[in-house]
Amino acid sequence: MAELSIFEKKLLNLLQGEIPICNRPFAKIAEKLQTDEKIVIEKIRELKAAGYLRRIGTFFDSNKLGYRGVLVALNVEQNKIFSVANAINNYSGATHNYEREGKFNLWFTLLSANAEQEKKILSEIKNFSGVREMIILKANKKYKINVQFKLK
């Protein structure tokens, strides 16, 4: 896909925070874009296939739902990063997982239903082959949970 068109940018801007809650949200978005629902849905498919979209979903307030969140930094043997990252991704509560430069070269966030589940999962991960060290960073206060890119 070449450079994004004006239409595609407007669509991506709307998808970041204005998806209506109704039976046919893409029809409502199409109205705002002065087009029809089929064009919006097809364009979304194209943008996803081209890698501009990963997913369309909802942001929940995990704290209000009773979940605990932690940021975890791992020092992983270089030749084991891929296998450790894939194993972490199998946990439904792993929401982000990034390889980074430095001693702590794999970072992920984990949401757990309770302290016992968190402890169990982190203990399992700490014992994965190739994991040398783990730092668990608990949040004291959230200052920002959402990011939106205004495409022009």
mmCIF file with all atom_site columns, C-alpha atoms in Angstrom:
data_model
loop_
_atom_site.group_PDB
_atom_site.id
_atom_site.type_symbol
_atom_site.label_atom_id
_atom_site.label_alt_id
_atom_site.label_comp_id
_atom_site.label_asym_id
_atom_site.label_entity_id
_atom_site.label_seq_id
_atom_site.pdbx_PDB_ins_code
_atom_site.Cartn_x
_atom_site.Cartn_y
_atom_site.Cartn_z
_atom_site.occupancy
_atom_site.B_iso_or_equiv
_atom_site.pdbx_formal_charge
_atom_site.auth_seq_id
_atom_site.auth_comp_id
_atom_site.auth_asym_id
_atom_site.auth_atom_id
_atom_site.pdbx_PDB_model_num
ATOM 1   C CA . MET A 1 1   ? 0.000   0.000   0.000  1.00 0.00 ? 1   MET A CA 1
ATOM 2   C CA . ALA A 1 2   ? 1.347   3.430   -0.912 1.00 0.00 ? 2   ALA A CA 1
ATOM 3   C CA . GLU A 1 3   ? 1.011   6.567   1.165  1.00 0.00 ? 3   GLU A CA 1
ATOM 4   C CA . LEU A 1 4   ? -2.275  6.808   3.033  1.00 0.00 ? 4   LEU A CA 1
ATOM 5   C CA . SER A 1 5   ? -5.042  8.703   1.277  1.00 0.00 ? 5   SER A CA 1
ATOM 6   C CA . ILE A 1 6   ? -6.984  11.508  2.930  1.00 0.00 ? 6   ILE A CA 1
ATOM 7   C CA . PHE A 1 7   ? -9.959  9.130   3.220  1.00 0.00 ? 7   PHE A CA 1
ATOM 8   C CA . GLU A 1 8   ? -7.823  6.446   4.897  1.00 0.00 ? 8   GLU A CA 1
ATOM 9   C CA . LYS A 1 9   ? -6.418  8.959   7.373  1.00 0.00 ? 9   LYS A CA 1
ATOM 10  C CA . LYS A 1 10  ? -9.911  10.199  8.254  1.00 0.00 ? 10  LYS A CA 1
ATOM 11  C CA . LEU A 1 11  ? -11.069 6.604   8.710  1.00 0.00 ? 11  LEU A CA 1
ATOM 12  C CA . LEU A 1 12  ? -8.111  5.736   10.950 1.00 0.00 ? 12  LEU A CA 1
ATOM 13  C CA . ASN A 1 13  ? -8.725  8.874   13.027 1.00 0.00 ? 13  ASN A CA 1
ATOM 14  C CA . LEU A 1 14  ? -12.351 7.824   13.585 1.00 0.00 ? 14  LEU A CA 1
ATOM 15  C CA . LEU A 1 15  ? -11.446 4.228   14.404 1.00 0.00 ? 15  LEU A CA 1
ATOM 16  C CA . GLN A 1 16  ? -9.146  5.375   17.196 1.00 0.00 ? 16  GLN A CA 1
ATOM 17  C CA . GLY A 1 17  ? -11.882 6.704   19.402 1.00 0.00 ? 17  GLY A CA 1
ATOM 18  C CA . GLU A 1 18  ? -15.248 7.251   17.799 1.00 0.00 ? 18  GLU A CA 1
ATOM 19  C CA . ILE A 1 19  ? -16.639 3.812   17.027 1.00 0.00 ? 19  ILE A CA 1
ATOM 20  C CA . PRO A 1 20  ? -20.350 4.072   17.809 1.00 0.00 ? 20  PRO A CA 1
ATOM 21  C CA . ILE A 1 21  ? -22.032 1.463   19.955 1.00 0.00 ? 21  ILE A CA 1
ATOM 22  C CA . CYS A 1 22  ? -24.857 0.295   17.735 1.00 0.00 ? 22  CYS A CA 1
ATOM 23  C CA . ASN A 1 23  ? -25.897 -2.581  15.464 1.00 0.00 ? 23  ASN A CA 1
ATOM 24  C CA . ARG A 1 24  ? -23.953 -1.255  12.465 1.00 0.00 ? 24  ARG A CA 1
ATOM 25  C CA . PRO A 1 25  ? -21.071 0.932   13.657 1.00 0.00 ? 25  PRO A CA 1
ATOM 26  C CA . PHE A 1 26  ? -19.339 0.942   10.269 1.00 0.00 ? 26  PHE A CA 1
ATOM 27  C CA . ALA A 1 27  ? -22.491 2.307   8.632  1.00 0.00 ? 27  ALA A CA 1
ATOM 28  C CA . LYS A 1 28  ? -22.413 5.215   11.115 1.00 0.00 ? 28  LYS A CA 1
ATOM 29  C CA . ILE A 1 29  ? -18.727 5.795   10.375 1.00 0.00 ? 29  ILE A CA 1
ATOM 30  C CA . ALA A 1 30  ? -19.539 5.685   6.655  1.00 0.00 ? 30  ALA A CA 1
ATOM 31  C CA . GLU A 1 31  ? -22.118 8.451   7.168  1.00 0.00 ? 31  GLU A CA 1
ATOM 32  C CA . LYS A 1 32  ? -19.455 10.645  8.789  1.00 0.00 ? 32  LYS A CA 1
ATOM 33  C CA . LEU A 1 33  ? -17.143 9.957   5.869  1.00 0.00 ? 33  LEU A CA 1
ATOM 34  C CA . GLN A 1 34  ? -19.901 10.501  3.301  1.00 0.00 ? 34  GLN A CA 1
ATOM 35  C CA . THR A 1 35  ? -19.555 7.027   1.832  1.00 0.00 ? 35  THR A CA 1
ATOM 36  C CA . ASP A 1 36  ? -21.206 3.648   2.329  1.00 0.00 ? 36  ASP A CA 1
ATOM 37  C CA . GLU A 1 37  ? -20.651 0.865   4.826  1.00 0.00 ? 37  GLU A CA 1
ATOM 38  C CA . LYS A 1 38  ? -19.216 -1.614  2.298  1.00 0.00 ? 38  LYS A CA 1
ATOM 39  C CA . ILE A 1 39  ? -16.456 0.812   1.331  1.00 0.00 ? 39  ILE A CA 1
ATOM 40  C CA . VAL A 1 40  ? -15.560 1.391   5.002  1.00 0.00 ? 40  VAL A CA 1
ATOM 41  C CA . ILE A 1 41  ? -15.427 -2.331  5.748  1.00 0.00 ? 41  ILE A CA 1
ATOM 42  C CA . GLU A 1 42  ? -13.333 -3.060  2.649  1.00 0.00 ? 42  GLU A CA 1
ATOM 43  C CA . LYS A 1 43  ? -10.945 -0.216  3.446  1.00 0.00 ? 43  LYS A CA 1
ATOM 44  C CA . ILE A 1 44  ? -10.559 -1.531  7.017  1.00 0.00 ? 44  ILE A CA 1
ATOM 45  C CA . ARG A 1 45  ? -9.684  -4.964  5.596  1.00 0.00 ? 45  ARG A CA 1
ATOM 46  C CA . GLU A 1 46  ? -7.095  -3.380  3.287  1.00 0.00 ? 46  GLU A CA 1
ATOM 47  C CA . LEU A 1 47  ? -5.565  -1.318  6.097  1.00 0.00 ? 47  LEU A CA 1
ATOM 48  C CA . LYS A 1 48  ? -5.337  -4.408  8.303  1.00 0.00 ? 48  LYS A CA 1
ATOM 49  C CA . ALA A 1 49  ? -3.767  -6.487  5.515  1.00 0.00 ? 49  ALA A CA 1
ATOM 50  C CA . ALA A 1 50  ? -1.229  -3.710  4.910  1.00 0.00 ? 50  ALA A CA 1
ATOM 51  C CA . GLY A 1 51  ? -0.316  -3.605  8.619  1.00 0.00 ? 51  GLY A CA 1
ATOM 52  C CA . TYR A 1 52  ? -1.773  -0.194  9.484  1.00 0.00 ? 52  TYR A CA 1
ATOM 53  C CA . LEU A 1 53  ? -4.322  -1.816  11.811 1.00 0.00 ? 53  LEU A CA 1
ATOM 54  C CA . ARG A 1 54  ? -3.637  -4.678  14.191 1.00 0.00 ? 54  ARG A CA 1
ATOM 55  C CA . ARG A 1 55  ? -7.049  -4.933  15.800 1.00 0.00 ? 55  ARG A CA 1
ATOM 56  C CA . ILE A 1 56  ? -10.194 -3.015  16.593 1.00 0.00 ? 56  ILE A CA 1
ATOM 57  C CA . GLY A 1 57  ? -11.287 -3.409  20.185 1.00 0.00 ? 57  GLY A CA 1
ATOM 58  C CA . THR A 1 58  ? -12.273 -1.843  23.457 1.00 0.00 ? 58  THR A CA 1
ATOM 59  C CA . PHE A 1 59  ? -10.137 -0.421  26.245 1.00 0.00 ? 59  PHE A CA 1
ATOM 60  C CA . PHE A 1 60  ? -11.353 -1.667  29.602 1.00 0.00 ? 60  PHE A CA 1
ATOM 61  C CA . ASP A 1 61  ? -10.355 -0.207  32.951 1.00 0.00 ? 61  ASP A CA 1
ATOM 62  C CA . SER A 1 62  ? -8.630  -3.312  34.275 1.00 0.00 ? 62  SER A CA 1
ATOM 63  C CA . ASN A 1 63  ? -8.455  -1.930  37.824 1.00 0.00 ? 63  ASN A CA 1
ATOM 64  C CA . LYS A 1 64  ? -12.213 -1.358  37.971 1.00 0.00 ? 64  LYS A CA 1
ATOM 65  C CA . LEU A 1 65  ? -12.727 -4.897  36.716 1.00 0.00 ? 65  LEU A CA 1
ATOM 66  C CA . GLY A 1 66  ? -10.585 -6.185  39.594 1.00 0.00 ? 66  GLY A CA 1
ATOM 67  C CA . TYR A 1 67  ? -7.398  -7.015  37.704 1.00 0.00 ? 67  TYR A CA 1
ATOM 68  C CA . ARG A 1 68  ? -3.861  -6.380  38.865 1.00 0.00 ? 68  ARG A CA 1
ATOM 69  C CA . GLY A 1 69  ? -1.295  -5.097  36.418 1.00 0.00 ? 69  GLY A CA 1
ATOM 70  C CA . VAL A 1 70  ? 2.489   -5.247  36.445 1.00 0.00 ? 70  VAL A CA 1
ATOM 71  C CA . LEU A 1 71  ? 5.283   -4.276  34.089 1.00 0.00 ? 71  LEU A CA 1
ATOM 72  C CA . VAL A 1 72  ? 7.973   -6.941  33.999 1.00 0.00 ? 72  VAL A CA 1
ATOM 73  C CA . ALA A 1 73  ? 11.551  -6.671  32.756 1.00 0.00 ? 73  ALA A CA 1
ATOM 74  C CA . LEU A 1 74  ? 13.505  -9.815  31.963 1.00 0.00 ? 74  LEU A CA 1
ATOM 75  C CA . ASN A 1 75  ? 17.141  -10.495 31.285 1.00 0.00 ? 75  ASN A CA 1
ATOM 76  C CA . VAL A 1 76  ? 16.953  -13.337 28.760 1.00 0.00 ? 76  VAL A CA 1
ATOM 77  C CA . GLU A 1 77  ? 19.746  -15.182 26.988 1.00 0.00 ? 77  GLU A CA 1
ATOM 78  C CA . GLN A 1 78  ? 19.853  -13.761 23.469 1.00 0.00 ? 78  GLN A CA 1
ATOM 79  C CA . ASN A 1 79  ? 19.265  -17.107 21.777 1.00 0.00 ? 79  ASN A CA 1
ATOM 80  C CA . LYS A 1 80  ? 16.150  -17.732 23.934 1.00 0.00 ? 80  LYS A CA 1
ATOM 81  C CA . ILE A 1 81  ? 14.347  -14.377 23.486 1.00 0.00 ? 81  ILE A CA 1
ATOM 82  C CA . PHE A 1 82  ? 12.029  -15.629 20.742 1.00 0.00 ? 82  PHE A CA 1
ATOM 83  C CA . SER A 1 83  ? 10.978  -18.772 22.628 1.00 0.00 ? 83  SER A CA 1
ATOM 84  C CA . VAL A 1 84  ? 10.501  -16.904 25.924 1.00 0.00 ? 84  VAL A CA 1
ATOM 85  C CA . ALA A 1 85  ? 8.477   -14.148 24.219 1.00 0.00 ? 85  ALA A CA 1
ATOM 86  C CA . ASN A 1 86  ? 6.250   -16.733 22.523 1.00 0.00 ? 86  ASN A CA 1
ATOM 87  C CA . ALA A 1 87  ? 5.716   -18.580 25.807 1.00 0.00 ? 87  ALA A CA 1
ATOM 88  C CA . ILE A 1 88  ? 4.735   -15.322 27.542 1.00 0.00 ? 88  ILE A CA 1
ATOM 89  C CA . ASN A 1 89  ? 2.311   -14.538 24.723 1.00 0.00 ? 89  ASN A CA 1
ATOM 90  C CA . ASN A 1 90  ? 0.414   -17.741 25.574 1.00 0.00 ? 90  ASN A CA 1
ATOM 91  C CA . TYR A 1 91  ? -0.784  -16.139 28.817 1.00 0.00 ? 91  TYR A CA 1
ATOM 92  C CA . SER A 1 92  ? -4.062  -14.347 28.147 1.00 0.00 ? 92  SER A CA 1
ATOM 93  C CA . GLY A 1 93  ? -3.079  -11.568 30.574 1.00 0.00 ? 93  GLY A CA 1
ATOM 94  C CA . ALA A 1 94  ? 0.116   -10.669 28.687 1.00 0.00 ? 94  ALA A CA 1
ATOM 95  C CA . THR A 1 95  ? -0.931  -7.468  26.928 1.00 0.00 ? 95  THR A CA 1
ATOM 96  C CA . HIS A 1 96  ? 2.372   -6.177  25.537 1.00 0.00 ? 96  HIS A CA 1
ATOM 97  C CA . ASN A 1 97  ? 5.694   -7.881  24.914 1.00 0.00 ? 97  ASN A CA 1
ATOM 98  C CA . TYR A 1 98  ? 8.755   -6.110  23.511 1.00 0.00 ? 98  TYR A CA 1
ATOM 99  C CA . GLU A 1 99  ? 12.405  -6.918  22.937 1.00 0.00 ? 99  GLU A CA 1
ATOM 100 C CA . ARG A 1 100 ? 14.567  -3.972  23.994 1.00 0.00 ? 100 ARG A CA 1
ATOM 101 C CA . GLU A 1 101 ? 18.229  -3.015  24.141 1.00 0.00 ? 101 GLU A CA 1
ATOM 102 C CA . GLY A 1 102 ? 20.149  -3.362  27.374 1.00 0.00 ? 102 GLY A CA 1
ATOM 103 C CA . LYS A 1 103 ? 20.605  -5.902  30.135 1.00 0.00 ? 103 LYS A CA 1
ATOM 104 C CA . PHE A 1 104 ? 16.842  -6.284  30.551 1.00 0.00 ? 104 PHE A CA 1
ATOM 105 C CA . ASN A 1 105 ? 16.063  -7.182  26.971 1.00 0.00 ? 105 ASN A CA 1
ATOM 106 C CA . LEU A 1 106 ? 12.453  -8.431  27.158 1.00 0.00 ? 106 LEU A CA 1
ATOM 107 C CA . TRP A 1 107 ? 9.648   -6.357  28.694 1.00 0.00 ? 107 TRP A CA 1
ATOM 108 C CA . PHE A 1 108 ? 5.975   -7.254  29.023 1.00 0.00 ? 108 PHE A CA 1
ATOM 109 C CA . THR A 1 109 ? 2.855   -6.236  30.895 1.00 0.00 ? 109 THR A CA 1
ATOM 110 C CA . LEU A 1 110 ? 0.679   -8.749  32.698 1.00 0.00 ? 110 LEU A CA 1
ATOM 111 C CA . LEU A 1 111 ? -2.872  -8.478  33.960 1.00 0.00 ? 111 LEU A CA 1
ATOM 112 C CA . SER A 1 112 ? -3.964  -11.037 36.543 1.00 0.00 ? 112 SER A CA 1
ATOM 113 C CA . ALA A 1 113 ? -7.254  -11.717 38.312 1.00 0.00 ? 113 ALA A CA 1
ATOM 114 C CA . ASN A 1 114 ? -5.604  -11.783 41.755 1.00 0.00 ? 114 ASN A CA 1
ATOM 115 C CA . ALA A 1 115 ? -2.286  -11.842 43.627 1.00 0.00 ? 115 ALA A CA 1
ATOM 116 C CA . GLU A 1 116 ? -2.106  -15.641 43.635 1.00 0.00 ? 116 GLU A CA 1
ATOM 117 C CA . GLN A 1 117 ? -2.520  -15.896 39.868 1.00 0.00 ? 117 GLN A CA 1
ATOM 118 C CA . GLU A 1 118 ? 0.050   -13.133 39.322 1.00 0.00 ? 118 GLU A CA 1
ATOM 119 C CA . LYS A 1 119 ? 2.558   -14.871 41.586 1.00 0.00 ? 119 LYS A CA 1
ATOM 120 C CA . LYS A 1 120 ? 2.003   -18.240 39.882 1.00 0.00 ? 120 LYS A CA 1
ATOM 121 C CA . ILE A 1 121 ? 2.418   -16.867 36.350 1.00 0.00 ? 121 ILE A CA 1
ATOM 122 C CA . LEU A 1 122 ? 5.489   -14.796 37.209 1.00 0.00 ? 122 LEU A CA 1
ATOM 123 C CA . SER A 1 123 ? 7.061   -17.796 38.959 1.00 0.00 ? 123 SER A CA 1
ATOM 124 C CA . GLU A 1 124 ? 6.495   -19.907 35.854 1.00 0.00 ? 124 GLU A CA 1
ATOM 125 C CA . ILE A 1 125 ? 8.004   -17.246 33.598 1.00 0.00 ? 125 ILE A CA 1
ATOM 126 C CA . LYS A 1 126 ? 10.996  -16.761 35.901 1.00 0.00 ? 126 LYS A CA 1
ATOM 127 C CA . ASN A 1 127 ? 11.734  -20.466 35.500 1.00 0.00 ? 127 ASN A CA 1
ATOM 128 C CA . PHE A 1 128 ? 11.614  -20.488 31.687 1.00 0.00 ? 128 PHE A CA 1
ATOM 129 C CA . SER A 1 129 ? 14.802  -21.701 30.072 1.00 0.00 ? 129 SER A CA 1
ATOM 130 C CA . GLY A 1 130 ? 16.988  -18.701 29.267 1.00 0.00 ? 130 GLY A CA 1
ATOM 131 C CA . VAL A 1 131 ? 15.527  -16.289 31.842 1.00 0.00 ? 131 VAL A CA 1
ATOM 132 C CA . ARG A 1 132 ? 18.388  -15.018 33.998 1.00 0.00 ? 132 ARG A CA 1
ATOM 133 C CA . GLU A 1 133 ? 16.726  -12.256 36.007 1.00 0.00 ? 133 GLU A CA 1
ATOM 134 C CA . MET A 1 134 ? 13.321  -10.632 36.515 1.00 0.00 ? 134 MET A CA 1
ATOM 135 C CA . ILE A 1 135 ? 12.249  -7.227  37.784 1.00 0.00 ? 135 ILE A CA 1
ATOM 136 C CA . ILE A 1 136 ? 8.571   -6.692  38.661 1.00 0.00 ? 136 ILE A CA 1
ATOM 137 C CA . LEU A 1 137 ? 7.434   -3.073  38.491 1.00 0.00 ? 137 LEU A CA 1
ATOM 138 C CA . LYS A 1 138 ? 4.018   -2.332  39.961 1.00 0.00 ? 138 LYS A CA 1
ATOM 139 C CA . ALA A 1 139 ? 2.238   0.873   39.013 1.00 0.00 ? 139 ALA A CA 1
ATOM 140 C CA . ASN A 1 140 ? 1.465   3.357   41.764 1.00 0.00 ? 140 ASN A CA 1
ATOM 141 C CA . LYS A 1 141 ? -0.751  5.587   39.621 1.00 0.00 ? 141 LYS A CA 1
ATOM 142 C CA . LYS A 1 142 ? -1.831  5.663   35.975 1.00 0.00 ? 142 LYS A CA 1
ATOM 143 C CA . TYR A 1 143 ? -1.334  8.966   34.206 1.00 0.00 ? 143 TYR A CA 1
ATOM 144 C CA . LYS A 1 144 ? -2.259  7.904   30.686 1.00 0.00 ? 144 LYS A CA 1
ATOM 145 C CA . ILE A 1 145 ? -3.835  4.760   29.321 1.00 0.00 ? 145 ILE A CA 1
ATOM 146 C CA . ASN A 1 146 ? -4.707  5.646   25.742 1.00 0.00 ? 146 ASN A CA 1
ATOM 147 C CA . VAL A 1 147 ? -2.874  7.131   22.798 1.00 0.00 ? 147 VAL A CA 1
ATOM 148 C CA . GLN A 1 148 ? -4.435  8.449   19.633 1.00 0.00 ? 148 GLN A CA 1
ATOM 149 C CA . PHE A 1 149 ? -2.525  9.541   16.567 1.00 0.00 ? 149 PHE A CA 1
ATOM 150 C CA . LYS A 1 150 ? -4.164  12.350  14.636 1.00 0.00 ? 150 LYS A CA 1
ATOM 151 C CA . LEU A 1 151 ? -3.354  11.655  11.013 1.00 0.00 ? 151 LEU A CA 1
ATOM 152 C CA . LYS A 1 152 ? -3.411  14.702  8.741  1.00 0.00 ? 152 LYS A CA 1
#
